[in-house]
Amino acid sequence: NAGVMQNPRHLVRRRGQEARLRCSPMKGHSHVYWYRQLPEEGLKFMVYLQKENIIDESGMPKERFSAEFPKEGPSILRIQQVVRGDSAAYFCASSPVSPTSGGKYNEQFFGPGTRLTVL
Amino acid sequence: AQSVTQPDIHITVSEGASLELRCNYSYGATPYLFWYVQSPGQGLQLLLKYFSGDTLVQGIKGFEAEFKRSQSSFNLRKPSVHWSDAAEYFCAVARTNTGNQFYFGTGTSLTVIP
């Protein structure tokens, strides 16, 4: 049973280019979360998605960033016109149901992350 | 607003020594509390969690943590550290009303010396 898969593991982009980060959740998981980890900082929540729905995007920058989780295929985090400040590790996590469904905690499983470097 | 503070950026301990990593949180109600470990270049692995009930929780790899409401703390402990415990440790809190959004501390980097 494969864990959460993220690709690419490392991505280098020049300023102004687009970055596409992919996340394949664990089998049977329909909830996906994206986090960003800036250098020397903890993870910061960006967005929470279910299949074909954005549930909570309160942590997403208002411009240049978007996320989707289509009915088929991986979840995509898209960063348009990247800037040097976007350089970070981007982590995806998945869970089978909402973390607090059924009155108990349902664990989020984290992927290995994508390290984005903007030159 | 919710927040998590890990006051120790870096800790060095000798192998076999005891360990305590501090975590303080700010949240109006009883939160869900977690400790994760991250090895270099890897994702996060859940060590343990507090949801409700017994305030002393046991986790994997011999770790435990104690929830102290009066101190708004959730410190992680291990009685005898192994060299393989060297990693980055993150404390996190989730809101009990939604539980979906996690707030992470800035992490504590643990070095273990022989």
mmCIF file of C-alpha atoms in Angstrom:
data_model
loop_
_atom_site.group_PDB
_atom_site.id
_atom_site.type_symbol
_atom_site.label_atom_id
_atom_site.label_comp_id
_atom_site.label_asym_id
_atom_site.label_seq_id
_atom_site.Cartn_x
_atom_site.Cartn_y
_atom_site.Cartn_z
ATOM 1 C CA ASN A 1 0.000 0.000 0.000
ATOM 2 C CA ALA A 2 1.898 2.985 -1.285
ATOM 3 C CA GLY A 3 1.971 6.124 0.809
ATOM 4 C CA VAL A 4 1.312 9.652 -0.339
ATOM 5 C CA MET A 5 3.289 10.319 -3.510
ATOM 6 C CA GLN A 6 4.562 13.698 -4.557
ATOM 7 C CA ASN A 7 6.364 14.616 -7.722
ATOM 8 C CA PRO A 8 8.671 15.952 -8.624
ATOM 9 C CA ARG A 9 10.751 15.717 -5.474
ATOM 10 C CA HIS A 10 12.870 18.643 -6.593
ATOM 11 C CA LEU A 11 11.847 21.391 -8.973
ATOM 12 C CA VAL A 12 13.909 24.299 -10.216
ATOM 13 C CA ARG A 13 12.259 27.217 -11.919
ATOM 14 C CA ARG A 14 13.378 30.661 -13.051
ATOM 15 C CA ARG A 15 11.511 33.726 -11.950
ATOM 16 C CA GLY A 16 8.347 34.192 -13.956
ATOM 17 C CA GLN A 17 7.896 30.536 -14.867
ATOM 18 C CA GLU A 18 5.107 28.279 -13.680
ATOM 19 C CA ALA A 19 5.495 25.494 -11.154
ATOM 20 C CA ARG A 20 3.171 22.502 -11.019
ATOM 21 C CA LEU A 21 3.367 20.217 -8.018
ATOM 22 C CA ARG A 22 1.549 16.922 -7.968
ATOM 23 C CA CYS A 23 0.201 14.890 -5.096
ATOM 24 C CA SER A 24 -1.269 11.418 -5.318
ATOM 25 C CA PRO A 25 -3.044 10.581 -2.062
ATOM 26 C CA MET A 26 -3.003 7.204 -0.462
ATOM 27 C CA LYS A 27 -5.366 4.685 -1.978
ATOM 28 C CA GLY A 28 -8.872 5.252 -0.726
ATOM 29 C CA HIS A 29 -8.156 8.775 0.524
ATOM 30 C CA SER A 30 -10.348 11.536 -0.819
ATOM 31 C CA HIS A 31 -9.100 14.431 1.313
ATOM 32 C CA VAL A 32 -5.930 16.301 0.440
ATOM 33 C CA TYR A 33 -4.076 19.094 2.237
ATOM 34 C CA TRP A 34 -1.207 21.244 1.040
ATOM 35 C CA TYR A 35 1.345 22.845 3.344
ATOM 36 C CA ARG A 36 4.341 25.063 2.699
ATOM 37 C CA GLN A 37 7.535 24.985 4.703
ATOM 38 C CA LEU A 38 9.759 27.996 4.265
ATOM 39 C CA PRO A 39 13.417 27.680 5.272
ATOM 40 C CA GLU A 40 13.869 27.558 9.045
ATOM 41 C CA GLU A 41 10.118 27.596 9.612
ATOM 42 C CA GLY A 42 7.364 25.143 10.413
ATOM 43 C CA LEU A 43 4.717 23.989 8.003
ATOM 44 C CA LYS A 44 1.967 26.423 7.152
ATOM 45 C CA PHE A 45 -1.431 25.257 5.998
ATOM 46 C CA MET A 46 -2.365 26.365 2.503
ATOM 47 C CA VAL A 47 -5.458 24.551 1.275
ATOM 48 C CA TYR A 48 -7.761 21.615 1.991
ATOM 49 C CA LEU A 49 -9.512 19.854 -0.872
ATOM 50 C CA GLN A 50 -11.848 16.992 -1.437
ATOM 51 C CA LYS A 51 -12.464 15.500 -4.832
ATOM 52 C CA GLU A 52 -13.545 18.352 -7.135
ATOM 53 C CA ASN A 53 -14.037 20.734 -4.206
ATOM 54 C CA ILE A 54 -11.954 23.275 -2.366
ATOM 55 C CA ILE A 55 -13.038 23.105 1.266
ATOM 56 C CA ASP A 56 -10.697 25.596 2.907
ATOM 57 C CA GLU A 57 -8.216 27.805 1.091
ATOM 58 C CA SER A 58 -7.675 30.294 3.874
ATOM 59 C CA GLY A 59 -3.912 29.720 3.826
ATOM 60 C CA MET A 60 -3.418 30.227 0.106
ATOM 61 C CA PRO A 61 -1.882 33.448 -1.174
ATOM 62 C CA LYS A 62 -4.542 35.374 -3.043
ATOM 63 C CA GLU A 63 -2.543 35.695 -6.240
ATOM 64 C CA ARG A 64 -0.569 33.284 -8.407
ATOM 65 C CA PHE A 65 -1.458 30.186 -6.365
ATOM 66 C CA SER A 66 -4.200 27.722 -7.183
ATOM 67 C CA ALA A 67 -5.022 24.129 -6.301
ATOM 68 C CA GLU A 68 -7.272 21.466 -7.668
ATOM 69 C CA PHE A 69 -8.165 17.869 -6.920
ATOM 70 C CA PRO A 70 -9.995 16.473 -9.929
ATOM 71 C CA LYS A 71 -12.238 13.457 -9.944
ATOM 72 C CA GLU A 72 -9.489 11.484 -11.609
ATOM 73 C CA GLY A 73 -5.786 11.982 -11.154
ATOM 74 C CA PRO A 74 -3.577 13.695 -8.637
ATOM 75 C CA SER A 75 -4.073 16.934 -6.804
ATOM 76 C CA ILE A 76 -2.178 19.810 -8.395
ATOM 77 C CA LEU A 77 -0.748 22.867 -6.704
ATOM 78 C CA ARG A 78 0.007 25.473 -9.327
ATOM 79 C CA ILE A 79 2.168 28.525 -8.830
ATOM 80 C CA GLN A 80 2.192 31.020 -11.664
ATOM 81 C CA GLN A 81 4.969 33.536 -12.298
ATOM 82 C CA VAL A 82 7.128 32.217 -9.499
ATOM 83 C CA VAL A 83 9.292 34.543 -7.444
ATOM 84 C CA ARG A 84 12.290 33.774 -5.255
ATOM 85 C CA GLY A 85 10.115 33.949 -2.143
ATOM 86 C CA ASP A 86 8.214 30.905 -3.379
ATOM 87 C CA SER A 87 11.289 28.748 -2.791
ATOM 88 C CA ALA A 88 10.199 26.279 -0.139
ATOM 89 C CA ALA A 89 9.252 22.692 0.526
ATOM 90 C CA TYR A 90 5.645 21.933 -0.338
ATOM 91 C CA PHE A 91 4.055 19.022 1.463
ATOM 92 C CA CYS A 92 0.881 17.215 0.674
ATOM 93 C CA ALA A 93 -1.083 15.123 3.153
ATOM 94 C CA SER A 94 -4.119 12.931 2.698
ATOM 95 C CA SER A 95 -6.761 11.328 4.874
ATOM 96 C CA PRO A 96 -9.634 8.964 4.146
ATOM 97 C CA VAL A 97 -12.246 11.221 5.671
ATOM 98 C CA SER A 98 -12.339 14.580 7.354
ATOM 99 C CA PRO A 99 -9.827 14.639 10.212
ATOM 100 C CA THR A 100 -12.589 14.872 12.799
ATOM 101 C CA SER A 101 -15.241 12.717 11.151
ATOM 102 C CA GLY A 102 -17.099 10.457 13.495
ATOM 103 C CA GLY A 103 -15.940 12.330 16.557
ATOM 104 C CA LYS A 104 -12.465 10.903 16.441
ATOM 105 C CA TYR A 105 -9.242 11.921 14.877
ATOM 106 C CA ASN A 106 -8.403 10.508 11.477
ATOM 107 C CA GLU A 107 -4.731 10.873 10.765
ATOM 108 C CA GLN A 108 -3.296 12.864 7.918
ATOM 109 C CA PHE A 109 -0.485 11.048 6.154
ATOM 110 C CA PHE A 110 2.247 13.217 4.720
ATOM 111 C CA GLY A 111 4.135 12.834 1.484
ATOM 112 C CA PRO A 112 7.905 13.389 1.161
ATOM 113 C CA GLY A 113 7.454 16.896 -0.208
ATOM 114 C CA THR A 114 8.546 18.805 -3.280
ATOM 115 C CA ARG A 115 11.471 21.155 -2.850
ATOM 116 C CA LEU A 116 10.964 24.147 -5.119
ATOM 117 C CA THR A 117 13.913 26.377 -5.901
ATOM 118 C CA VAL A 118 13.356 29.600 -7.807
ATOM 119 C CA LEU A 119 16.448 31.044 -9.433
ATOM 120 C CA ALA B 1 -5.946 33.070 16.886
ATOM 121 C CA GLN B 2 -4.254 29.723 17.192
ATOM 122 C CA SER B 3 -0.499 29.483 17.507
ATOM 123 C CA VAL B 4 2.169 27.050 18.539
ATOM 124 C CA THR B 5 5.486 27.942 20.138
ATOM 125 C CA GLN B 6 8.487 25.701 20.320
ATOM 126 C CA PRO B 7 10.978 27.740 22.333
ATOM 127 C CA ASP B 8 13.998 25.542 21.642
ATOM 128 C CA ILE B 9 15.295 25.841 18.103
ATOM 129 C CA HIS B 10 18.068 23.337 18.606
ATOM 130 C CA ILE B 11 18.784 20.773 21.327
ATOM 131 C CA THR B 12 21.804 18.514 21.710
ATOM 132 C CA VAL B 13 21.709 15.483 23.964
ATOM 133 C CA SER B 14 23.969 12.518 24.563
ATOM 134 C CA GLU B 15 22.823 9.109 23.486
ATOM 135 C CA GLY B 16 21.074 7.429 26.402
ATOM 136 C CA ALA B 17 20.150 10.691 28.070
ATOM 137 C CA SER B 18 16.577 11.787 28.630
ATOM 138 C CA LEU B 19 14.882 14.273 26.359
ATOM 139 C CA GLU B 20 12.157 16.848 26.736
ATOM 140 C CA LEU B 21 11.000 19.066 23.887
ATOM 141 C CA ARG B 22 8.755 21.945 24.804
ATOM 142 C CA CYS B 23 5.573 23.015 23.093
ATOM 143 C CA ASN B 24 3.133 25.729 24.097
ATOM 144 C CA TYR B 25 -0.054 26.483 22.269
ATOM 145 C CA SER B 26 -2.569 29.253 22.165
ATOM 146 C CA TYR B 27 -6.168 28.251 21.587
ATOM 147 C CA GLY B 28 -9.454 29.130 23.238
ATOM 148 C CA ALA B 29 -10.819 25.630 23.654
ATOM 149 C CA THR B 30 -9.258 22.212 24.086
ATOM 150 C CA PRO B 31 -7.303 21.599 20.908
ATOM 151 C CA TYR B 32 -6.170 18.494 19.159
ATOM 152 C CA LEU B 33 -2.418 18.285 19.744
ATOM 153 C CA PHE B 34 0.225 16.413 17.795
ATOM 154 C CA TRP B 35 3.917 15.736 17.603
ATOM 155 C CA TYR B 36 5.525 14.927 14.267
ATOM 156 C CA VAL B 37 9.071 13.982 13.397
ATOM 157 C CA GLN B 38 10.805 14.857 10.147
ATOM 158 C CA SER B 39 14.050 13.286 9.013
ATOM 159 C CA PRO B 40 16.149 15.197 6.473
ATOM 160 C CA GLY B 41 14.555 15.219 3.046
ATOM 161 C CA GLN B 42 11.559 13.257 4.279
ATOM 162 C CA GLY B 43 7.934 13.934 5.035
ATOM 163 C CA LEU B 44 6.408 14.070 8.477
ATOM 164 C CA GLN B 45 5.664 11.065 10.604
ATOM 165 C CA LEU B 46 3.128 11.205 13.418
ATOM 166 C CA LEU B 47 4.663 10.370 16.791
ATOM 167 C CA LEU B 48 1.602 10.805 18.957
ATOM 168 C CA LYS B 49 -1.572 12.801 19.392
ATOM 169 C CA TYR B 50 -3.833 14.103 22.120
ATOM 170 C CA PHE B 51 -7.531 14.226 21.523
ATOM 171 C CA SER B 52 -9.173 13.918 24.911
ATOM 172 C CA GLY B 53 -9.062 11.762 28.021
ATOM 173 C CA ASP B 54 -5.828 10.718 29.667
ATOM 174 C CA THR B 55 -3.430 13.646 29.534
ATOM 175 C CA LEU B 56 -0.358 11.424 29.246
ATOM 176 C CA VAL B 57 -0.198 9.898 25.814
ATOM 177 C CA GLN B 58 2.135 7.251 24.523
ATOM 178 C CA GLY B 59 3.480 7.287 21.011
ATOM 179 C CA ILE B 60 5.737 5.364 18.740
ATOM 180 C CA LYS B 61 9.479 4.923 19.193
ATOM 181 C CA GLY B 62 9.228 5.228 22.969
ATOM 182 C CA PHE B 63 7.991 8.817 22.996
ATOM 183 C CA GLU B 64 5.341 10.204 25.289
ATOM 184 C CA ALA B 65 3.770 13.607 25.820
ATOM 185 C CA GLU B 66 1.755 15.220 28.553
ATOM 186 C CA PHE B 67 -1.055 17.684 28.024
ATOM 187 C CA LYS B 68 -1.179 20.332 30.731
ATOM 188 C CA ARG B 69 -4.147 22.604 30.282
ATOM 189 C CA SER B 70 -3.091 25.006 33.049
ATOM 190 C CA GLN B 71 0.221 25.630 31.297
ATOM 191 C CA SER B 72 -1.083 25.347 27.717
ATOM 192 C CA SER B 73 1.713 22.902 27.112
ATOM 193 C CA PHE B 74 2.201 19.582 25.364
ATOM 194 C CA ASN B 75 5.822 18.624 25.969
ATOM 195 C CA LEU B 76 7.381 15.604 24.322
ATOM 196 C CA ARG B 77 9.584 13.287 26.352
ATOM 197 C CA LYS B 78 11.726 10.238 25.899
ATOM 198 C CA PRO B 79 13.592 8.578 28.785
ATOM 199 C CA SER B 80 16.579 7.388 26.742
ATOM 200 C CA VAL B 81 17.492 8.893 23.398
ATOM 201 C CA HIS B 82 18.910 6.818 20.556
ATOM 202 C CA TRP B 83 21.171 8.140 17.813
ATOM 203 C CA SER B 84 18.393 7.436 15.307
ATOM 204 C CA ASP B 85 16.184 9.996 17.063
ATOM 205 C CA ALA B 86 18.195 12.841 15.540
ATOM 206 C CA ALA B 87 15.671 14.741 13.428
ATOM 207 C CA GLU B 88 13.411 17.780 13.379
ATOM 208 C CA TYR B 89 10.412 17.668 15.697
ATOM 209 C CA PHE B 90 7.240 19.638 15.147
ATOM 210 C CA CYS B 91 4.390 20.284 17.509
ATOM 211 C CA ALA B 92 1.022 21.026 15.910
ATOM 212 C CA VAL B 93 -2.465 22.005 16.978
ATOM 213 C CA ALA B 94 -5.750 21.595 15.154
ATOM 214 C CA ARG B 95 -8.985 23.372 15.900
ATOM 215 C CA THR B 96 -11.571 21.135 17.490
ATOM 216 C CA ASN B 97 -14.438 22.733 15.610
ATOM 217 C CA THR B 98 -13.087 21.783 12.218
ATOM 218 C CA GLY B 99 -9.889 19.915 12.907
ATOM 219 C CA ASN B 100 -8.868 20.461 9.369
ATOM 220 C CA GLN B 101 -6.346 23.222 9.628
ATOM 221 C CA PHE B 102 -3.143 22.420 11.440
ATOM 222 C CA TYR B 103 -0.911 25.046 12.973
ATOM 223 C CA PHE B 104 2.689 23.955 13.288
ATOM 224 C CA GLY B 105 5.449 25.251 15.499
ATOM 225 C CA THR B 106 8.751 26.241 13.960
ATOM 226 C CA GLY B 107 10.332 22.986 15.006
ATOM 227 C CA THR B 108 13.131 21.791 17.278
ATOM 228 C CA SER B 109 16.187 20.258 15.716
ATOM 229 C CA LEU B 110 17.590 17.404 17.791
ATOM 230 C CA THR B 111 21.228 16.366 17.617
ATOM 231 C CA VAL B 112 22.333 13.209 19.403
ATOM 232 C CA ILE B 113 25.995 12.828 20.280
ATOM 233 C CA PRO B 114 27.589 9.468 21.047
#
